[in-house]
Amino acid sequence: MAKLSYYLLLFMLGGGFVLVVNLTYIDIAVYKSGEIVKAKIEKVNCKRKNSHLDLNYLNSKHSILVPYESCINGVYQVGDSIMVKALPEYRRTQFSKSYEFVWGIIMLIVLTFIMVYWIVAKKEVVKYLSGKSNFKSS
């Protein structure tokens, strides 16, 4: 059962790694070759963990995350226009001076470290998952 758990968790970790690589690639593509477009704000959603604006540009709807403080302070209003960087083929928008890809790169570094440890220390991880490890809990 421990080996099954090990491989299942390794598979999930690998899937997360692939997802982060894809999202980071898209963020870098938007940063490097995205066009700056004027987008109209259609809806402002202020939530503590996920404040975002619903935008309309090039006759399609998009969404962009904004800081909660800016949202509740009324920086963004329905009907206003803002400049965003966009790549329509990826349906991704970013603020023009945003470095969103940096968080993706940090996540890739962390996930790479975890995956390397997970693969190199397979024997110890399987022992731990089976409950036969010599690790002492405090």
XYZ file of N, CA, C and O in Angstrom:
552
model
N 0.821 -1.199 0.000
C 0.000 0.000 0.000
C 0.864 1.262 0.000
O 0.495 2.262 -0.587
N 2.026 1.183 0.666
C 2.902 2.343 0.736
C 3.460 2.688 -0.639
O 3.568 3.862 -0.990
N 3.805 1.666 -1.437
C 4.333 1.934 -2.774
C 3.255 2.552 -3.660
O 3.544 3.445 -4.447
N 2.020 2.079 -3.517
C 0.916 2.662 -4.282
C 0.750 4.136 -3.918
O 0.610 4.987 -4.799
N 0.794 4.437 -2.625
C 0.685 5.827 -2.181
C 1.842 6.663 -2.719
O 1.655 7.806 -3.151
N 3.035 6.083 -2.700
C 4.216 6.789 -3.200
C 4.041 7.157 -4.668
O 4.240 8.305 -5.060
N 3.664 6.182 -5.489
C 3.534 6.449 -6.915
C 2.342 7.360 -7.226
O 2.403 8.167 -8.154
N 1.274 7.241 -6.456
C 0.132 8.126 -6.639
C 0.523 9.571 -6.333
O 0.213 10.496 -7.101
N 1.228 9.771 -5.226
C 1.668 11.122 -4.875
C 2.707 11.645 -5.868
O 2.704 12.831 -6.203
N 3.579 10.766 -6.369
C 4.549 11.172 -7.383
C 3.839 11.594 -8.672
O 4.204 12.590 -9.300
N 2.808 10.852 -9.041
C 2.027 11.198 -10.228
C 1.342 12.559 -10.055
O 1.341 13.389 -10.967
N 0.768 12.805 -8.887
C 0.111 14.091 -8.629
C 1.125 15.234 -8.625
O 0.862 16.314 -9.158
N 2.297 14.990 -8.058
C 3.350 15.995 -8.046
C 3.821 16.296 -9.468
O 4.004 17.458 -9.842
N 3.966 15.256 -10.272
C 4.349 15.448 -11.681
C 3.294 16.203 -12.457
O 3.611 17.071 -13.280
N 2.021 15.908 -12.208
C 0.932 16.637 -12.867
C 0.934 18.102 -12.487
O 0.733 18.983 -13.330
N 1.172 18.386 -11.211
C 1.263 19.777 -10.768
C 2.442 20.490 -11.404
O 2.344 21.658 -11.784
N 3.545 19.772 -11.554
C 4.736 20.345 -12.190
C 4.437 20.716 -13.643
O 4.779 21.807 -14.091
N 3.785 19.810 -14.370
C 3.445 20.079 -15.776
C 2.497 21.275 -15.874
O 2.646 22.134 -16.749
N 1.527 21.351 -14.977
C 0.582 22.472 -14.977
C 1.299 23.803 -14.733
O 1.048 24.788 -15.428
N 2.210 23.827 -13.764
C 2.949 25.059 -13.466
C 3.854 25.447 -14.636
O 3.975 26.630 -14.972
N 4.475 24.450 -15.301
C 5.302 24.751 -16.475
C 4.445 25.401 -17.557
O 4.840 26.410 -18.156
N 3.264 24.857 -17.807
C 2.372 25.405 -18.836
C 1.948 26.835 -18.502
O 2.015 27.733 -19.354
N 1.509 27.066 -17.279
C 1.060 28.402 -16.890
C 2.198 29.416 -16.915
O 2.011 30.566 -17.335
N 3.385 28.999 -16.487
C 4.531 29.902 -16.501
C 4.927 30.240 -17.933
O 5.258 31.391 -18.246
N 4.877 29.247 -18.815
C 5.182 29.490 -20.226
C 4.218 30.534 -20.816
O 4.638 31.459 -21.513
N 2.933 30.385 -20.508
C 1.938 31.335 -21.021
C 2.184 32.730 -20.450
O 2.127 33.731 -21.179
N 2.483 32.821 -19.152
C 2.757 34.125 -18.546
C 3.982 34.792 -19.168
O 3.990 36.000 -19.404
N 5.028 34.011 -19.452
C 6.216 34.572 -20.089
C 5.888 35.016 -21.515
O 6.344 36.075 -21.970
N 5.086 34.227 -22.233
C 4.705 34.599 -23.601
C 3.917 35.900 -23.611
O 4.150 36.770 -24.466
N 2.995 36.062 -22.677
C 2.218 37.302 -22.598
C 3.139 38.465 -22.240
O 3.037 39.548 -22.819
N 4.044 38.250 -21.309
C 4.965 39.313 -20.897
C 5.852 39.755 -22.056
O 6.063 40.949 -22.267
N 6.375 38.797 -22.818
C 7.324 39.132 -23.882
C 6.649 39.618 -25.162
O 7.142 40.544 -25.808
N 5.562 38.986 -25.576
C 5.005 39.338 -26.885
C 3.528 39.724 -26.849
O 2.889 39.756 -27.887
N 3.014 40.018 -25.679
C 1.623 40.438 -25.594
C 1.428 41.854 -26.116
O 2.327 42.684 -26.054
N 0.244 42.104 -26.636
C -0.104 43.431 -27.124
C -0.792 44.207 -26.012
O -1.583 43.652 -25.259
N -0.508 45.487 -25.937
C -1.195 46.332 -24.966
C -2.505 46.779 -25.596
O -2.517 47.369 -26.678
N -3.610 46.433 -24.934
C -4.936 46.761 -25.453
C -5.722 47.520 -24.384
O -5.432 47.438 -23.199
N -6.726 48.234 -24.852
C -7.623 48.964 -23.959
C -8.829 48.072 -23.684
O -9.541 47.685 -24.606
N -9.029 47.736 -22.422
C -10.124 46.849 -22.042
C -11.133 47.615 -21.191
O -10.768 48.436 -20.349
N -12.400 47.335 -21.400
C -13.468 47.984 -20.650
C -13.852 47.098 -19.464
O -14.042 45.892 -19.616
N -13.964 47.698 -18.288
C -14.346 46.964 -17.078
C -15.858 46.773 -17.087
O -16.612 47.742 -17.120
N -16.290 45.510 -17.065
C -17.721 45.206 -17.053
C -18.243 44.879 -15.662
O -19.411 45.097 -15.377
N -17.379 44.342 -14.802
C -17.816 43.983 -13.456
C -16.606 43.999 -12.533
O -15.522 43.582 -12.907
N -16.810 44.489 -11.306
C -15.759 44.517 -10.293
C -16.176 43.561 -9.185
O -17.241 43.714 -8.592
N -15.345 42.552 -8.930
C -15.623 41.544 -7.890
C -14.602 41.696 -6.773
O -13.444 41.340 -6.944
N -15.040 42.238 -5.633
C -14.143 42.450 -4.498
C -14.328 41.330 -3.481
O -15.358 41.251 -2.811
N -13.332 40.479 -3.375
C -13.319 39.407 -2.386
C -11.933 39.387 -1.766
O -10.957 39.705 -2.424
N -11.853 38.986 -0.518
C -10.563 38.998 0.175
C -9.497 38.165 -0.525
O -8.350 38.550 -0.608
N -9.839 36.991 -1.006
C -8.835 36.102 -1.586
C -8.800 36.128 -3.104
O -7.854 35.636 -3.695
N -9.817 36.667 -3.744
C -9.868 36.570 -5.198
C -10.592 37.775 -5.801
O -11.623 37.626 -6.428
N -10.024 38.953 -5.622
C -10.615 40.143 -6.235
C -10.212 40.173 -7.695
O -9.044 40.009 -8.025
N -11.183 40.358 -8.568
C -10.865 40.394 -9.991
C -11.830 41.296 -10.743
O -12.901 41.624 -10.256
N -11.396 41.677 -11.926
C -12.205 42.498 -12.822
C -12.616 41.647 -14.006
O -11.803 40.903 -14.557
N -13.868 41.753 -14.395
C -14.318 41.132 -15.638
C -14.155 42.182 -16.729
O -14.711 43.272 -16.638
N -13.370 41.837 -17.746
C -13.024 42.774 -18.810
C -13.628 42.356 -20.136
O -13.910 41.179 -20.360
N -13.763 43.321 -21.030
C -14.193 43.042 -22.385
C -13.256 43.779 -23.337
O -13.109 44.994 -23.263
N -12.601 43.021 -24.198
C -11.819 43.605 -25.274
C -11.781 42.627 -26.434
O -11.920 41.425 -26.253
N -11.660 43.145 -27.609
C -11.689 42.357 -28.843
C -12.937 41.466 -28.899
O -12.899 40.330 -29.352
N -14.053 42.009 -28.403
C -15.345 41.311 -28.372
C -15.292 39.962 -27.653
O -15.971 39.021 -28.025
N -14.468 39.853 -26.632
C -14.447 38.643 -25.819
C -14.252 39.025 -24.356
O -13.726 40.089 -24.041
N -14.705 38.160 -23.481
C -14.654 38.429 -22.045
C -13.402 37.805 -21.438
O -13.028 36.688 -21.776
N -12.778 38.557 -20.538
C -11.573 38.116 -19.851
C -11.655 38.546 -18.398
O -12.521 39.330 -18.020
N -10.736 38.046 -17.595
C -10.700 38.379 -16.184
C -9.260 38.660 -15.784
O -8.325 38.080 -16.343
N -9.083 39.553 -14.820
C -7.739 39.870 -14.329
C -7.812 40.071 -12.821
O -8.760 40.678 -12.313
N -6.835 39.512 -12.103
C -6.779 39.662 -10.650
C -6.281 41.051 -10.278
O -5.388 41.591 -10.939
N -6.854 41.597 -9.211
C -6.438 42.911 -8.709
C -6.279 42.818 -7.195
O -6.903 41.966 -6.553
N -5.473 43.695 -6.603
C -5.337 43.693 -5.144
C -6.656 44.058 -4.458
O -7.402 44.910 -4.935
N -6.927 43.413 -3.341
C -8.162 43.642 -2.595
C -8.270 45.104 -2.154
O -9.341 45.698 -2.225
N -7.159 45.692 -1.717
C -7.181 47.076 -1.245
C -7.586 48.032 -2.368
O -8.356 48.957 -2.150
N -7.052 47.807 -3.562
C -7.421 48.651 -4.702
C -8.893 48.494 -5.040
O -9.568 49.449 -5.417
N -9.368 47.287 -4.891
C -10.762 46.999 -5.221
C -11.717 47.721 -4.265
O -12.648 48.386 -4.701
N -11.480 47.593 -2.965
C -12.410 48.214 -2.009
C -12.251 49.726 -1.931
O -13.155 50.423 -1.499
N -11.080 50.250 -2.348
C -10.874 51.697 -2.351
C -11.453 52.366 -3.589
O -11.333 53.572 -3.751
N -12.056 51.591 -4.478
C -12.723 52.155 -5.638
C -11.806 52.592 -6.765
O -12.167 53.461 -7.557
N -10.619 52.001 -6.844
C -9.690 52.355 -7.922
C -10.278 51.967 -9.276
O -10.107 52.676 -10.261
N -10.989 50.838 -9.311
C -11.564 50.347 -10.560
C -13.083 50.475 -10.503
O -13.712 50.038 -9.541
N -13.671 51.075 -11.533
C -15.110 51.277 -11.596
C -15.663 50.652 -12.877
O -14.978 50.632 -13.910
N -16.902 50.175 -12.800
C -17.557 49.619 -13.981
C -17.679 50.710 -15.037
O -18.052 51.837 -14.738
N -17.329 50.368 -16.264
C -17.388 51.319 -17.368
C -16.060 51.983 -17.678
O -15.879 52.540 -18.757
N -15.110 51.946 -16.722
C -13.781 52.509 -16.976
C -13.023 51.627 -17.960
O -13.335 50.464 -18.154
N -12.000 52.197 -18.550
C -11.113 51.429 -19.425
C -9.727 51.393 -18.810
O -9.267 52.381 -18.233
N -9.083 50.245 -18.914
C -7.713 50.104 -18.421
C -6.858 49.490 -19.524
O -7.370 48.816 -20.419
N -5.561 49.737 -19.442
C -4.628 49.170 -20.407
C -4.076 47.864 -19.831
O -3.564 47.849 -18.708
N -4.193 46.802 -20.600
C -3.674 45.498 -20.191
C -2.864 44.901 -21.328
O -3.035 45.270 -22.486
N -1.991 43.990 -20.975
C -1.217 43.255 -21.968
C -1.926 41.934 -22.186
O -2.293 41.255 -21.228
N -2.134 41.563 -23.447
C -2.927 40.368 -23.730
C -2.387 39.603 -24.927
O -1.789 40.182 -25.833
N -2.622 38.298 -24.883
C -2.398 37.420 -26.030
C -3.705 36.666 -26.231
O -4.033 35.766 -25.464
N -4.480 37.038 -27.237
C -5.800 36.423 -27.423
C -5.764 34.906 -27.606
O -6.673 34.217 -27.166
N -4.704 34.365 -28.223
C -4.685 32.913 -28.443
C -4.557 32.126 -27.143
O -4.917 30.962 -27.081
N -4.043 32.755 -26.085
C -3.962 32.090 -24.776
C -5.060 32.544 -23.829
O -5.152 32.039 -22.721
N -5.862 33.533 -24.245
C -6.911 34.102 -23.396
C -6.356 34.503 -22.023
O -6.906 34.174 -20.990
N -5.237 35.199 -22.046
C -4.590 35.603 -20.802
C -4.365 37.104 -20.825
O -3.952 37.658 -21.839
N -4.636 37.758 -19.704
C -4.386 39.191 -19.578
C -3.504 39.441 -18.360
O -3.554 38.709 -17.370
N -2.695 40.466 -18.465
C -1.844 40.912 -17.363
C -1.785 42.425 -17.409
O -1.984 43.028 -18.461
N -1.504 43.034 -16.277
C -1.231 44.463 -16.303
C 0.082 44.668 -17.049
O 0.963 43.809 -17.035
N 0.229 45.796 -17.702
C 1.367 45.998 -18.601
C 2.712 45.967 -17.877
O 3.707 45.599 -18.470
N 2.766 46.331 -16.626
C 4.042 46.315 -15.889
C 4.058 45.214 -14.839
O 4.661 45.357 -13.782
N 3.431 44.100 -15.144
C 3.319 42.994 -14.205
C 4.369 41.928 -14.502
O 4.702 41.672 -15.649
N 4.870 41.311 -13.455
C 5.838 40.219 -13.582
C 5.247 38.943 -12.993
O 5.824 38.326 -12.101
N 4.099 38.534 -13.494
C 3.401 37.376 -12.940
C 4.173 36.076 -13.101
O 4.008 35.157 -12.320
N 5.031 36.001 -14.109
C 5.765 34.766 -14.361
C 6.787 34.460 -13.269
O 7.217 33.319 -13.120
N 7.176 35.449 -12.475
C 8.176 35.235 -11.432
C 7.675 34.210 -10.412
O 8.423 33.326 -9.983
N 6.396 34.292 -10.025
C 5.844 33.316 -9.071
C 5.846 31.916 -9.667
O 6.074 30.929 -8.966
N 5.616 31.802 -10.965
C 5.670 30.506 -11.623
C 7.070 29.920 -11.587
O 7.249 28.715 -11.348
N 8.067 30.758 -11.803
C 9.449 30.288 -11.756
C 9.814 29.841 -10.340
O 10.468 28.807 -10.149
N 9.373 30.591 -9.344
C 9.626 30.198 -7.951
C 8.960 28.854 -7.659
O 9.565 27.966 -7.039
N 7.718 28.678 -8.108
C 7.021 27.393 -7.899
C 7.739 26.255 -8.607
O 7.804 25.145 -8.091
N 8.272 26.498 -9.812
C 9.018 25.464 -10.528
C 10.262 25.046 -9.752
O 10.580 23.857 -9.681
N 10.952 25.997 -9.172
C 12.141 25.677 -8.379
C 11.765 24.834 -7.167
O 12.397 23.811 -6.884
N 10.715 25.233 -6.466
C 10.279 24.483 -5.282
C 9.818 23.077 -5.667
O 10.207 22.091 -5.033
N 8.987 22.966 -6.714
C 8.503 21.648 -7.132
C 9.635 20.759 -7.638
O 9.618 19.545 -7.412
N 10.628 21.339 -8.311
C 11.778 20.555 -8.764
C 12.537 19.996 -7.572
O 12.903 18.812 -7.559
N 12.760 20.818 -6.560
C 13.438 20.356 -5.352
C 12.662 19.213 -4.694
O 13.235 18.190 -4.327
N 11.356 19.372 -4.567
C 10.529 18.332 -3.944
C 10.549 17.045 -4.767
O 10.682 15.950 -4.218
N 10.441 17.172 -6.100
C 10.443 15.969 -6.944
C 11.779 15.232 -6.883
O 11.818 14.003 -6.810
N 12.882 15.968 -6.907
C 14.195 15.330 -6.824
C 14.336 14.612 -5.491
O 14.778 13.456 -5.436
N 13.939 15.275 -4.407
C 13.996 14.624 -3.099
C 13.103 13.381 -3.079
O 13.492 12.334 -2.580
N 11.904 13.504 -3.616
C 10.929 12.420 -3.609
C 11.474 11.196 -4.359
O 11.265 10.067 -3.949
N 12.169 11.429 -5.463
C 12.700 10.324 -6.264
C 13.967 9.750 -5.637
O 14.124 8.531 -5.538
N 14.872 10.609 -5.171
C 16.138 10.145 -4.592
C 15.902 9.406 -3.274
O 16.543 8.394 -2.998
N 14.994 9.887 -2.473
C 14.750 9.296 -1.155
C 13.564 8.339 -1.179
O 12.842 8.217 -0.200
N 13.382 7.632 -2.279
C 12.217 6.753 -2.441
C 12.107 5.729 -1.307
O 11.040 5.529 -0.734
N 13.215 5.099 -0.971
C 13.189 4.053 0.049
C 12.712 4.605 1.394
O 11.875 4.013 2.062
N 13.241 5.763 1.775
C 12.856 6.367 3.058
C 11.399 6.838 3.041
O 10.685 6.702 4.023
N 10.967 7.388 1.899
C 9.583 7.860 1.791
C 8.614 6.688 1.894
O 7.602 6.758 2.598
N 8.923 5.585 1.222
C 8.046 4.404 1.284
C 8.013 3.852 2.701
O 6.953 3.464 3.202
N 9.163 3.835 3.397
C 9.182 3.387 4.799
C 8.294 4.284 5.658
O 7.541 3.816 6.497
N 8.400 5.595 5.432
C 7.606 6.541 6.207
C 6.116 6.345 5.944
O 5.309 6.347 6.879
N 5.746 6.149 4.673
C 4.337 5.966 4.336
C 3.787 4.651 4.898
O 2.600 4.545 5.192
N 4.658 3.649 5.042
C 4.189 2.371 5.576
C 4.189 2.349 7.099
O 3.710 1.399 7.710
N 4.746 3.376 7.731
C 4.757 3.449 9.191
C 5.925 2.703 9.807
O 5.956 2.489 11.020
N 6.910 2.288 9.036
C 8.052 1.533 9.551
C 9.311 2.371 9.643
O 10.407 1.835 9.706
N 9.170 3.663 9.663
C 10.350 4.526 9.678
C 10.905 4.663 11.070
O 10.246 4.358 12.076
N 12.138 5.126 11.158
C 12.788 5.373 12.449
C 12.664 6.824 12.890
O 13.312 7.239 13.821
N 11.842 7.592 12.157
C 11.649 8.970 12.518
C 10.877 9.056 13.819
O 9.884 8.397 14.010
N 11.381 9.889 14.707
C 10.704 10.069 15.999
C 9.919 11.376 15.939
O 10.468 12.418 15.615
N 8.658 11.303 16.270
C 7.850 12.523 16.280
C 7.963 13.189 17.634
O 8.027 12.542 18.664
N 7.995 14.517 17.626
C 8.127 15.242 18.890
C 6.787 15.552 19.470
O 5.842 15.796 18.871
